Short mmCIF file of C-alpha atoms in Angstrom, two decimals:
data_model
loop_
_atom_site.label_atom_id
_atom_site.label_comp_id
_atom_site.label_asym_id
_atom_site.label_seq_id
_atom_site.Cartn_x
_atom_site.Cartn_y
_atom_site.Cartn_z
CA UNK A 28 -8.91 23.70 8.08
CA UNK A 29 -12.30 22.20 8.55
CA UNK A 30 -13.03 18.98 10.67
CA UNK A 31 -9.52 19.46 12.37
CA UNK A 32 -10.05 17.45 14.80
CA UNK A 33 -11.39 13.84 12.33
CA UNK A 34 -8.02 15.21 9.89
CA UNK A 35 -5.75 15.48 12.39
CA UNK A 36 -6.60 12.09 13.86
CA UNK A 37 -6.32 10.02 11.04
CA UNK A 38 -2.93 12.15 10.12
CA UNK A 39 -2.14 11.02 13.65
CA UNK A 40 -2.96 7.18 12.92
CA UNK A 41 -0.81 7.65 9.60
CA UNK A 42 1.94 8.94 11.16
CA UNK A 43 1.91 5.82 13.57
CA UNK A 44 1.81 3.44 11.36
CA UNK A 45 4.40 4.31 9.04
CA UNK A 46 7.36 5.17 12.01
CA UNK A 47 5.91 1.62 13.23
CA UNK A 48 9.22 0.48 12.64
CA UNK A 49 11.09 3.37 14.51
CA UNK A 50 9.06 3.18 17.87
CA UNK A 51 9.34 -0.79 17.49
CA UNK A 52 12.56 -0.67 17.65
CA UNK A 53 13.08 1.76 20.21
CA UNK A 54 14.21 -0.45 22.99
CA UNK A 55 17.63 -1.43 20.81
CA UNK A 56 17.28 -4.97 21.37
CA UNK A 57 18.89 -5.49 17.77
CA UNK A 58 20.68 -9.08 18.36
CA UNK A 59 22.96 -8.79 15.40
CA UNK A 60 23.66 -13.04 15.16
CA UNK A 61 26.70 -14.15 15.54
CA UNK A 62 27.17 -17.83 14.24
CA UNK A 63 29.63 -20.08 15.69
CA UNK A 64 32.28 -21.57 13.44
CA UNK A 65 32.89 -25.14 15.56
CA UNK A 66 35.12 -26.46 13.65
CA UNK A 67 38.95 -26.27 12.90
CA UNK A 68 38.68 -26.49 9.28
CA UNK A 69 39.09 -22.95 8.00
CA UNK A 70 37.22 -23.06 4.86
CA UNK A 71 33.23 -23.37 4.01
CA UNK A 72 32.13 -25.73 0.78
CA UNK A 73 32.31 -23.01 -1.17
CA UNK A 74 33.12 -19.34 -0.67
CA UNK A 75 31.79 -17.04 1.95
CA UNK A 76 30.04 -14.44 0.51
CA UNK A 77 28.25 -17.11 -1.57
CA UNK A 78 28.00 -19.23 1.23
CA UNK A 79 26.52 -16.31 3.24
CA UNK A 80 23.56 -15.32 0.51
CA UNK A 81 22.88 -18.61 -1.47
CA UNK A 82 23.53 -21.83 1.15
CA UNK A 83 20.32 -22.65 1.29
CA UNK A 84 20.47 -22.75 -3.26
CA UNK A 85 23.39 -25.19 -2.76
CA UNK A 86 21.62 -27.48 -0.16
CA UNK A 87 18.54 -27.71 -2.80
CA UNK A 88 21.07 -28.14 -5.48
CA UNK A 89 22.77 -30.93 -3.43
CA UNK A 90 19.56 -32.58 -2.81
CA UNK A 91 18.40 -32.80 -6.35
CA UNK A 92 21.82 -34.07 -7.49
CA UNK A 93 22.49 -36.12 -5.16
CA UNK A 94 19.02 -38.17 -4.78
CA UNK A 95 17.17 -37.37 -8.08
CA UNK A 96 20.37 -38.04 -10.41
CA UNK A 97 22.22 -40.54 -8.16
CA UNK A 98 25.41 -38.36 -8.19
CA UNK A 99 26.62 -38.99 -4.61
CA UNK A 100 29.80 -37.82 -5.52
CA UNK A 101 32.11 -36.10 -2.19
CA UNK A 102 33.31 -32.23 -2.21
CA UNK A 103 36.75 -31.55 -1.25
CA UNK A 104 37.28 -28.36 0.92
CA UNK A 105 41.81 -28.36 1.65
CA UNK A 106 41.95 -31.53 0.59
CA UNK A 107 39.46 -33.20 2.83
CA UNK A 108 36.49 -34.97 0.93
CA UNK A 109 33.07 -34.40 2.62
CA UNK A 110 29.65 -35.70 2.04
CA UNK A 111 27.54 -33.52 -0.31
CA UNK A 112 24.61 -33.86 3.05
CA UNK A 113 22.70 -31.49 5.10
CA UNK A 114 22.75 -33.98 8.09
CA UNK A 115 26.59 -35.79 7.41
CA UNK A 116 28.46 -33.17 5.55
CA UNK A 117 26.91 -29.25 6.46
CA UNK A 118 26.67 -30.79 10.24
CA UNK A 119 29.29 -32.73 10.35
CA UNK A 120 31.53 -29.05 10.37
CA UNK A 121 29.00 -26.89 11.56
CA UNK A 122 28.11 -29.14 14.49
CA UNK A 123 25.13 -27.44 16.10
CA UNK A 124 22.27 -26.12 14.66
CA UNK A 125 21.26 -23.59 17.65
CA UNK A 126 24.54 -22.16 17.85
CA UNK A 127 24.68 -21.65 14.12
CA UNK A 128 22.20 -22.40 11.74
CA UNK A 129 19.18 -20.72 14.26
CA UNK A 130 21.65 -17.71 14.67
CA UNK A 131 20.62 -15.96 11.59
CA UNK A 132 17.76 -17.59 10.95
CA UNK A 133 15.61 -15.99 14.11
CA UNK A 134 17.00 -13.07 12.89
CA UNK A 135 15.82 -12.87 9.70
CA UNK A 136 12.84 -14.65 11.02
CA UNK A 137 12.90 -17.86 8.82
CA UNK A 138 12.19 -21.48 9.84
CA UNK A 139 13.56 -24.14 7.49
CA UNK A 140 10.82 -26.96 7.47
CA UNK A 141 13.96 -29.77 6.73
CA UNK A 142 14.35 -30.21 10.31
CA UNK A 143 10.99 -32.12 9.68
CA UNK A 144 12.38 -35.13 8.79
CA UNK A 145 16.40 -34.14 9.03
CA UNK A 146 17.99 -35.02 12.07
CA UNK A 147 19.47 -32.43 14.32
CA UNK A 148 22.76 -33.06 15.54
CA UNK A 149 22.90 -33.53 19.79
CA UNK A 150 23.55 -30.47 20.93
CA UNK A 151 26.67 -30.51 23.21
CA UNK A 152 28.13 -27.40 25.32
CA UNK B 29 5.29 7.67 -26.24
CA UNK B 30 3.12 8.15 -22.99
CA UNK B 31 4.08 4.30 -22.32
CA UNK B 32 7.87 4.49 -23.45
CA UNK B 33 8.73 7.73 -21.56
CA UNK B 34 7.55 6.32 -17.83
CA UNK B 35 9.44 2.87 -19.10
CA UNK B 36 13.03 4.91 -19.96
CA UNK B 37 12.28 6.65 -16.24
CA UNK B 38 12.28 3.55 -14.68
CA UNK B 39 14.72 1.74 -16.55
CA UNK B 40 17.09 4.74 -15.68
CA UNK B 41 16.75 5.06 -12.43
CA UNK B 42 17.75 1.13 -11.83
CA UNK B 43 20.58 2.04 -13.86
CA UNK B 44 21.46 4.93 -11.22
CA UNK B 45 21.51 2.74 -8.60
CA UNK B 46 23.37 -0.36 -10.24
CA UNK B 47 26.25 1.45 -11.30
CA UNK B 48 26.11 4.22 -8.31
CA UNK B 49 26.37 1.79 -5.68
CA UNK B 50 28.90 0.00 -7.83
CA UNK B 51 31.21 3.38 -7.98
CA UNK B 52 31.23 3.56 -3.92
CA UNK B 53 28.12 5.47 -3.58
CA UNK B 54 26.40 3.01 -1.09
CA UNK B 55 25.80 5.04 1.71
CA UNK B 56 23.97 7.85 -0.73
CA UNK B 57 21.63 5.05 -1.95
CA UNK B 58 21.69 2.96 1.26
CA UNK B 59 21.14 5.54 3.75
CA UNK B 60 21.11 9.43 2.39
CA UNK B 61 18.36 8.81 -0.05
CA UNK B 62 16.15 6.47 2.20
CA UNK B 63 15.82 9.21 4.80
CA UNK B 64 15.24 11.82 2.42
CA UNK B 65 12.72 9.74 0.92
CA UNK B 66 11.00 8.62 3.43
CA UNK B 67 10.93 12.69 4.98
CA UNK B 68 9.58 13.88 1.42
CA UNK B 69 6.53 10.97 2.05
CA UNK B 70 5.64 11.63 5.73
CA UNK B 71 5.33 15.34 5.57
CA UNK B 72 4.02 15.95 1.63
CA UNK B 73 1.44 13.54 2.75
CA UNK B 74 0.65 15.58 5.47
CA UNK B 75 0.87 18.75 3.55
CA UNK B 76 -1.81 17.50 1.38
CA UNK B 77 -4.35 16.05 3.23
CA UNK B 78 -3.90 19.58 5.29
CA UNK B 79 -4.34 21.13 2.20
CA UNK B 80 -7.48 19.10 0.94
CA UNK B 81 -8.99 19.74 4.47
CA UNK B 82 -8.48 23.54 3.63
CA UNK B 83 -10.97 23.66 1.22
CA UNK B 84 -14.75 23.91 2.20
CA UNK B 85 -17.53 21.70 1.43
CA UNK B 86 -20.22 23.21 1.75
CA UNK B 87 -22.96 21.11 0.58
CA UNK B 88 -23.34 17.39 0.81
CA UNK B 89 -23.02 15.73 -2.25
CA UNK B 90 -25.36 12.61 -2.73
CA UNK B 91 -24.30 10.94 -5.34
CA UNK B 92 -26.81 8.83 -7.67
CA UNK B 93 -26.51 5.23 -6.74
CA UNK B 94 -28.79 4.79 -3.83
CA UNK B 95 -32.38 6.16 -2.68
CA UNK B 96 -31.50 8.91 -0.84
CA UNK B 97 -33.92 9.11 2.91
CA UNK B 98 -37.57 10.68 1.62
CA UNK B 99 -40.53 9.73 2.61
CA UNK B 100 -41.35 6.54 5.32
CA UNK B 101 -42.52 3.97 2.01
CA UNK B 102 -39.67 4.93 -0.27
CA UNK B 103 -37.15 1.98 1.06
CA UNK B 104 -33.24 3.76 1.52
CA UNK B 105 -30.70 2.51 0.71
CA UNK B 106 -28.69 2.91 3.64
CA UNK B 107 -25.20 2.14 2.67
CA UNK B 108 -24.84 3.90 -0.56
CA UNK B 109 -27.02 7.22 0.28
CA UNK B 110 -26.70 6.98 4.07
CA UNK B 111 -27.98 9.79 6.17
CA UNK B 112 -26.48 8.79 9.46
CA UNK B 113 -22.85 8.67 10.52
CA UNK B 114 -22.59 4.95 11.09
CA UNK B 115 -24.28 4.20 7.63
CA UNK B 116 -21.17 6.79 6.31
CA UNK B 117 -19.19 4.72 8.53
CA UNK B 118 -19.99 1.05 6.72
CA UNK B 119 -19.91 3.11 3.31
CA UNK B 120 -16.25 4.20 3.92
CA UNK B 121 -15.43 0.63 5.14
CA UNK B 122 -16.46 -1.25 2.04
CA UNK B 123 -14.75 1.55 0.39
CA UNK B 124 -12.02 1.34 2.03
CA UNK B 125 -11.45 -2.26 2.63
CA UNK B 126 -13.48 -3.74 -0.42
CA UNK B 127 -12.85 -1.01 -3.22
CA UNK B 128 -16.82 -1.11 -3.32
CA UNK B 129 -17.45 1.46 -5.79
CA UNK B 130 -15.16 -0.17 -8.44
CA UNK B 131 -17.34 -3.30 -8.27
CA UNK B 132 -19.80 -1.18 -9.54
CA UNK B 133 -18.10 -0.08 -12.61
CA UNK B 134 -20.10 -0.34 -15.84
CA UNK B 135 -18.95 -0.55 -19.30
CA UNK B 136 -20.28 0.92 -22.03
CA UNK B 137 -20.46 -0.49 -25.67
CA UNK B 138 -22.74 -0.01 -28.88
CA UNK B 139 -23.64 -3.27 -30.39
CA UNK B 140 -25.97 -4.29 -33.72
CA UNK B 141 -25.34 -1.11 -34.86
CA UNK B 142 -26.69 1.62 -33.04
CA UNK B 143 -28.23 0.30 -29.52
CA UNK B 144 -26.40 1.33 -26.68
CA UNK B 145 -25.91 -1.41 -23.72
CA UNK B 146 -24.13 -1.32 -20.39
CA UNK B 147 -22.36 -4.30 -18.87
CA UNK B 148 -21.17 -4.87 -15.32
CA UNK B 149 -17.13 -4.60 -15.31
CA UNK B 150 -15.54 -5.93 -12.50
CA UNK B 151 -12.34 -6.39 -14.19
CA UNK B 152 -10.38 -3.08 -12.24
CA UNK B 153 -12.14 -4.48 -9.16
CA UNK B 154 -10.34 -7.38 -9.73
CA UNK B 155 -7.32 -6.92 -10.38
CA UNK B 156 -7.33 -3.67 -7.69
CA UNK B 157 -8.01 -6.27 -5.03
CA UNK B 158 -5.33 -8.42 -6.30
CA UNK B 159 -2.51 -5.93 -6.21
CA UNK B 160 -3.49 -4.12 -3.19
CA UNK B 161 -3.66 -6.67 -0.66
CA UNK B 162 -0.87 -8.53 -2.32
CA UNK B 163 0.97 -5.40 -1.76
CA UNK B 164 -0.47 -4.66 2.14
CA UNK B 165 1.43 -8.21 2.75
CA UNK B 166 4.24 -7.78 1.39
CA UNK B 167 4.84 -4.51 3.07
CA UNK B 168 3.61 -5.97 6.68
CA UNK B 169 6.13 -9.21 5.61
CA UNK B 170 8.93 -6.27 5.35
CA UNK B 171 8.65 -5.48 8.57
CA UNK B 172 10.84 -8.79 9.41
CA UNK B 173 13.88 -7.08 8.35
CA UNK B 174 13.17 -3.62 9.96
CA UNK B 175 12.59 -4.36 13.22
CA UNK B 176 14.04 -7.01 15.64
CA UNK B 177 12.58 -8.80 17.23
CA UNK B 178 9.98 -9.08 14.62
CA UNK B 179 5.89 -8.23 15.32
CA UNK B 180 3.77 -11.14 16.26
CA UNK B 181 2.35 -10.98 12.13
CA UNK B 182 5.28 -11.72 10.37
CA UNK B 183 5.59 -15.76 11.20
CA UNK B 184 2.11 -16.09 10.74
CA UNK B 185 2.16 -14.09 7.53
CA UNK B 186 5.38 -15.68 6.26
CA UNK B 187 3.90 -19.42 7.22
CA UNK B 188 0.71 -18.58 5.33
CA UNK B 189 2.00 -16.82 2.49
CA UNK B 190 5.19 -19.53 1.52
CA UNK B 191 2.26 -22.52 2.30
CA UNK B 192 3.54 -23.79 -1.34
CA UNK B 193 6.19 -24.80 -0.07
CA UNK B 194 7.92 -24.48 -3.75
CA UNK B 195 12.20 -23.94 -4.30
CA UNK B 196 14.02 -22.12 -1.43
CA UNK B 197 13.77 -19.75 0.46
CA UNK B 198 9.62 -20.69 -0.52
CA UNK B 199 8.29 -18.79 -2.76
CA UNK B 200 5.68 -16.28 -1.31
CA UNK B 201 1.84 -16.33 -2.89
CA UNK B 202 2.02 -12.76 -2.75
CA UNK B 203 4.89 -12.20 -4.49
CA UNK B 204 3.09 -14.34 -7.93
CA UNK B 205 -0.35 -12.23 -7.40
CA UNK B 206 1.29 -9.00 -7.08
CA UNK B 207 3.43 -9.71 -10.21
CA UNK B 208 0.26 -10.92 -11.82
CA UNK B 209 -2.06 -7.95 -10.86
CA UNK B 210 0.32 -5.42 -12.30
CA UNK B 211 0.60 -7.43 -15.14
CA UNK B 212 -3.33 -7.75 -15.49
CA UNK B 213 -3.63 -3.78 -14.50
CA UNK B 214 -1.36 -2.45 -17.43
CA UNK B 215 -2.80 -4.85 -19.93
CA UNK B 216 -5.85 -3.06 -19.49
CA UNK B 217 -4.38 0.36 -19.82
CA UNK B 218 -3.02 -0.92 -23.12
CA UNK B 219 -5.80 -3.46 -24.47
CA UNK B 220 -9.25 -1.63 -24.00
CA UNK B 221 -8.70 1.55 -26.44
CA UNK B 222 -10.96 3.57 -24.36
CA UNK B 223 -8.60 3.45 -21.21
CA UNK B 224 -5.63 3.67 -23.54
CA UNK B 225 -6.71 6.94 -25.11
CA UNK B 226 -7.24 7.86 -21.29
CA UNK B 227 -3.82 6.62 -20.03
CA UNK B 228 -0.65 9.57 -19.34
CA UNK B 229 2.58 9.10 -18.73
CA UNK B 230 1.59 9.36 -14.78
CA UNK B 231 -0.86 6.09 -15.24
CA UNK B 232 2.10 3.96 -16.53
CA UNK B 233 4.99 5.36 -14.06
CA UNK B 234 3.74 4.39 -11.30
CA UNK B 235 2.86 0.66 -12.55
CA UNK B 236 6.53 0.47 -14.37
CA UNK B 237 7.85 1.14 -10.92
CA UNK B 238 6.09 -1.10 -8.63
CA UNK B 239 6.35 -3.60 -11.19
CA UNK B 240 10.38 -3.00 -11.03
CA UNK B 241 10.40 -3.18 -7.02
CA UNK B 242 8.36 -6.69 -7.04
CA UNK B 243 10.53 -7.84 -9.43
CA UNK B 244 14.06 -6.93 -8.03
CA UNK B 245 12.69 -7.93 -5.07
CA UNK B 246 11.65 -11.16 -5.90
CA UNK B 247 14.92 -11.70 -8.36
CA UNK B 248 16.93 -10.92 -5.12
CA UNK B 249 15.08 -13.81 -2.88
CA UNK B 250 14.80 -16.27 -5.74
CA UNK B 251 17.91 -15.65 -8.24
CA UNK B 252 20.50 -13.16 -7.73
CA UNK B 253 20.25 -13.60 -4.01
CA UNK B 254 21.65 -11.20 -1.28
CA UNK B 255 23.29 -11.07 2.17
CA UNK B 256 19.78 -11.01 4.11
CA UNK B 257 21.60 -10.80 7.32
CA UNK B 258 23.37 -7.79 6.55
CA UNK B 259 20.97 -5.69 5.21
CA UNK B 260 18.14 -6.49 7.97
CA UNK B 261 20.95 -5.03 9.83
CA UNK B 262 21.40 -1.86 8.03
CA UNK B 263 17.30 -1.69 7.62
CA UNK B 264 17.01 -2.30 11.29
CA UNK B 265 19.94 0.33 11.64
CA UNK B 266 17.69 3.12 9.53
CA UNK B 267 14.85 2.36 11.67
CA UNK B 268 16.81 3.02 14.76
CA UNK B 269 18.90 6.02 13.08
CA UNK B 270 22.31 4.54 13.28
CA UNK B 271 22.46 2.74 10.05
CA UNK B 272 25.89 0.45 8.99
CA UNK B 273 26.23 -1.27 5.89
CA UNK B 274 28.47 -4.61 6.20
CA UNK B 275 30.53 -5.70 3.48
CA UNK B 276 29.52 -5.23 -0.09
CA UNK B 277 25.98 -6.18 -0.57
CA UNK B 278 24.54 -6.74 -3.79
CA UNK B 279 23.94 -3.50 -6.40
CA UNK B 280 20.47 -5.29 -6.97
CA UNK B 281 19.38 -4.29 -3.40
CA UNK B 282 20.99 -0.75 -4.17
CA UNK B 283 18.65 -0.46 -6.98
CA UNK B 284 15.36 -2.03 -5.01
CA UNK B 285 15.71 0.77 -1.97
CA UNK B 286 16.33 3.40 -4.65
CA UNK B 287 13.53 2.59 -6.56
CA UNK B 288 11.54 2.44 -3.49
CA UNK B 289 12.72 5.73 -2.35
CA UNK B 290 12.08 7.19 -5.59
CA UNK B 291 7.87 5.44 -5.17
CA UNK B 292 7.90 7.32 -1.45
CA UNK B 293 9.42 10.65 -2.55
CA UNK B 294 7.00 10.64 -6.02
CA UNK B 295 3.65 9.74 -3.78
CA UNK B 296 2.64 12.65 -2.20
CA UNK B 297 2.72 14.71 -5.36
CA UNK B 298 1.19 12.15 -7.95
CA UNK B 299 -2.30 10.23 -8.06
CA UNK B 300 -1.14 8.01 -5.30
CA UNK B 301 -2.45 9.92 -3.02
CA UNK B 302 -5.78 8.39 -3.38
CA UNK B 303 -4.43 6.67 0.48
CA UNK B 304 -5.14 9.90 1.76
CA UNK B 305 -7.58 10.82 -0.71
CA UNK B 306 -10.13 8.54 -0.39
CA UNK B 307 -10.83 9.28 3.45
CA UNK B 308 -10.90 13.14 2.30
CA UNK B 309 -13.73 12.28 -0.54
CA UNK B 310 -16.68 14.14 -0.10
CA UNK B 311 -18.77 11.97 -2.29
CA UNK B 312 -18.30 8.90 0.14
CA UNK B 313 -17.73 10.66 3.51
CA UNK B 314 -20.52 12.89 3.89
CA UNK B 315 -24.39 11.99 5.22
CA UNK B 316 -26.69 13.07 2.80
CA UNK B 317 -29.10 14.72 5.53
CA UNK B 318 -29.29 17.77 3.75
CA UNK B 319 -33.03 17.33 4.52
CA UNK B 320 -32.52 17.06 8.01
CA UNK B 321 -29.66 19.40 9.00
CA UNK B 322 -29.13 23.12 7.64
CA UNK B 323 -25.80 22.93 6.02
CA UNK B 324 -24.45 26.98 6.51
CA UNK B 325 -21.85 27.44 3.75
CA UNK B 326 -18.52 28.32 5.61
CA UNK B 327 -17.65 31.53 3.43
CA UNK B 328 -20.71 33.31 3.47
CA UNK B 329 -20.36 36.67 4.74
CA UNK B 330 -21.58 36.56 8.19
CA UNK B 331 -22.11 40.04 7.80
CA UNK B 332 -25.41 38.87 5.48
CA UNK B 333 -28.28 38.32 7.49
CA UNK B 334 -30.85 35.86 6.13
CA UNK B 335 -33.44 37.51 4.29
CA UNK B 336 -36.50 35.32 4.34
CA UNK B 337 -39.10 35.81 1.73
CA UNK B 338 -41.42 37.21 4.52
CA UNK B 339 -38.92 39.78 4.88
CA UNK B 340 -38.30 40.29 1.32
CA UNK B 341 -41.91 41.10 1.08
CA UNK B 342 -42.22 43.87 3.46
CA UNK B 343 -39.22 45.56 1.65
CA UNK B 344 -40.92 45.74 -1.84
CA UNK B 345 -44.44 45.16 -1.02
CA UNK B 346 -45.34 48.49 -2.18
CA UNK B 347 -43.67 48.26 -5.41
CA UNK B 348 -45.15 44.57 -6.29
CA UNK B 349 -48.45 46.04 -5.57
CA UNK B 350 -48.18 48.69 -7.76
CA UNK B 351 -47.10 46.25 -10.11
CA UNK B 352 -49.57 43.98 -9.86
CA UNK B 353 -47.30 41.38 -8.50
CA UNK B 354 -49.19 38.40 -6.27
CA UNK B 355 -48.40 38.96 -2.81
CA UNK B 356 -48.88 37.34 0.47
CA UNK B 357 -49.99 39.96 3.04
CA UNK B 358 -51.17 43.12 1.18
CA UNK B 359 -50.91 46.81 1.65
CA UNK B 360 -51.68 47.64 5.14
CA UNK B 361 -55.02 49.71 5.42
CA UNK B 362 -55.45 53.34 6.19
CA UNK B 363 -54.55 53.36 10.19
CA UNK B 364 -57.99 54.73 11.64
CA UNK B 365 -59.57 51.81 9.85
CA UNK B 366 -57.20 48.93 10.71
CA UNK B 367 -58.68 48.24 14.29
CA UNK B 368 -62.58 47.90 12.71
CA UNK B 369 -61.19 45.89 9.60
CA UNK B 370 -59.17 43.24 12.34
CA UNK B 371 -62.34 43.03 14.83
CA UNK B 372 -64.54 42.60 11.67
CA UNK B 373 -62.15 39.66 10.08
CA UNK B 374 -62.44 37.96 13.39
#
């Protein structure tokens, strides 16, 4: 092998950057999120595998239904009618946004920018 | 056929995946194949830059687009002929970073008739640019769901690169340009007929299958969209080799990692390798100071002494006498005369 020693580097640098993930990780630190349910109803708006991948489809769908066609019509989860709202109907069950919403969102590192002009519900222990 | 055959691949492959990982096979796409994948990459990459660094150079190779270093009123040009390491340095930088010697691509065409006329093309430049960095982001961005916590660049990539603000989760400016640059890079393959008739099968594979990754990706974050939580935790799980898949997670991811594993595993052995390649080109990472340095070729026989002319001359200087060959020193004179003949040339 000629210029072993410039080859072998930058195979060195290669190999670093493409474990980067492995040797990031290496301290376990994984915080797998665990969102607390603080409420006593048992069911979400709408099921929870949707709920789980596509909430944030249904809050945009809300939105545009409810303020650009005027449809400010309730949903009914066992019975109970709810606001179709981020702040009065997915807070009113899900009653803090730490313990919940920010749960899996610093996880998968993303930052809803509705908080912007949404209020947050007072956090209480 | 050389564009159809690379399009059945790909389609095929997504196939694989949607319906294995639909017949209980997650763990074989999900895990299995990602490690093998990922194994093939690392150490056929290796194997061929090894292999590349195997074979000699033994002269530099200036190539033809700069002055080369000559005389002290012949201006060089330093970055495209350089004849010292940090001018090689810049040279593989812009390389590197700027795809420099695509910007200088020239296009040939024959106009009126029979005159001949080059034209700058940048269009390859172009669209190169587009799809690599587009691509460098998006791969950096990945890192969110493979590691946690996440590096310091992914909020600062993510806030820059969903600045539009537009539907939810935002859509990502790299996501459109990547999209568009493969787009723009097979439409030349098939609209100029010169790069057409140039084009195989292993041109259009690789664009068919990048161009199916962006797009399941981006169907996955915009459309059909997926349990992000659980698989950052089985990506975080790979990285940290005890992988788990939750639940049932949607066959389009399935058939995203397989595709991906399938663009790792094919790399090494296709024209890819230009990431490894283009540090290993001797045409950009050599000083042209064959002027200034003796270059010894590495598989001469170092049993071969150098024979000078000098030398070459005393061997035969008898024979190209007699044959009335020109010669430097000529025949030595008788002995007893030699010391009168010296005293008298003095």
């Amino acid at each position: 092998m000629y210029d072993k020693g410039k080859v072998l580097t930058g195979l060195a640098i290669f190999v670093i950057i493409v474990t980067f993930p492995i040797w990031y990780n290496a301290s376990g630190s994984e915080h797998y999120p665990n969102p607390k349910i603080l409420t006593k109803v048992k069911d979400c708006v709408m099921p929870l595998a949707y709920m789980r991948s596509s909430h944030m489809k249904l809050l945009v769908d809300w939105r545009d239904e409810v303020l650009r066609d005027g449809n400010r019509t309730k949903v009914t989860v066992d019975g109970v009618k709810y606001q179709r709202s981020l702040q009065d109907g997915c807070m009113y069950c899900h009653k803090s946004k730490t313990k919940f919403c920010d749960e899996c969102h610093k996880y998968v590192g993303t930052e809803p920018y509705c908080w912007d002009c949404h209020f947050v519900p007072k956090e209480t222990d | 056929m050389k564009i159809l055959y690379p399009f059945v691949a790909v389609i095929g492959l997504m196939l694989i995946a949607y319906f294995g990982a639909q017949a209980g096979l997650e763990s074989l796409f999900g895990i299995v194949i990602p490690y093998l994948a990922i194994t093939i990459f690392i150490v056929g990459f290796i194997r061929k830059v090894v292999y590349w660094a195997k074979s000699p150079v033994p002269f530099r190779i200036p190539t033809t687009c700069g002055q080369a270093n000559s005389l002290p009123w012949i201006k060089q040009n330093k970055i495209e002929c350089p004849s010292t390491t940090s001018g090689v340095l810049k040279r593989m930088f812009l390389e590197v970073v700027l795809f420099r010697s695509l910007f200088r691509n020239t296009q040939a065409d024959i106009y009126d008739g029979p005159k001949l006329r080059y034209g700058s093309s940048k269009y390859l430049w172009l669209f190169a640019l587009m799809f690599h960095y587009s691509f460098l982001v998006i791969i950096m961005r990945h890192m969110r769901l493979f590691t946690d916590p996440m590096p310091f660049f992914v909020p600062i990539l993510d806030f820059f690169d969903g600045f539009l603000q537009i539907g939810t989760p935002p859509l990502y400016i790299s996501d459109l340009i990547i999209l568009l640059g493969l787009l723009l890079l097979f439409s030349r393959r098939i609209f100029l007929p010169k790069i057409k008739y140039m084009s195989l099968p292993a041109d259009y594979f690789p664009l068919f299958l990048i161009f199916a990754i962006a797009s399941t990706g981006c169907t996955m974050r915009f459309w059909d969209r997926v349990d992000v939580v659980n698989i950052k935790h089985l990506a975080v799980g790979l990285a940290s080799f005890h992988p788990v898949i939750i639940g049932k997670l949607n066959p389009l991811f399935y058939v995203h990692i397989f595709l991906v594993s399938t663009l790792l595993a094919y790399f090494p052995f296709s024209k890819l390798m230009h990431m490894g390649g283009i540090f290993m080109s001797p045409t950009r990472n050599l000083a042209n100071n064959s002027r200034m340095v003796r270059h010894i070729n590495p598989w001469n026989d170092p049993a071969l002494k150098p024979h000078s002319y000098a030398d070459y001359e005393d061997e035969f200087r008898e024979v190209m006498v007699e044959a009335n060959l020109p010669v430097d020193k000529g025949l030595p004179v008788k002995e007893e005369e030699a010391p009168a003949e010296d005293t008298a040339a003095e």
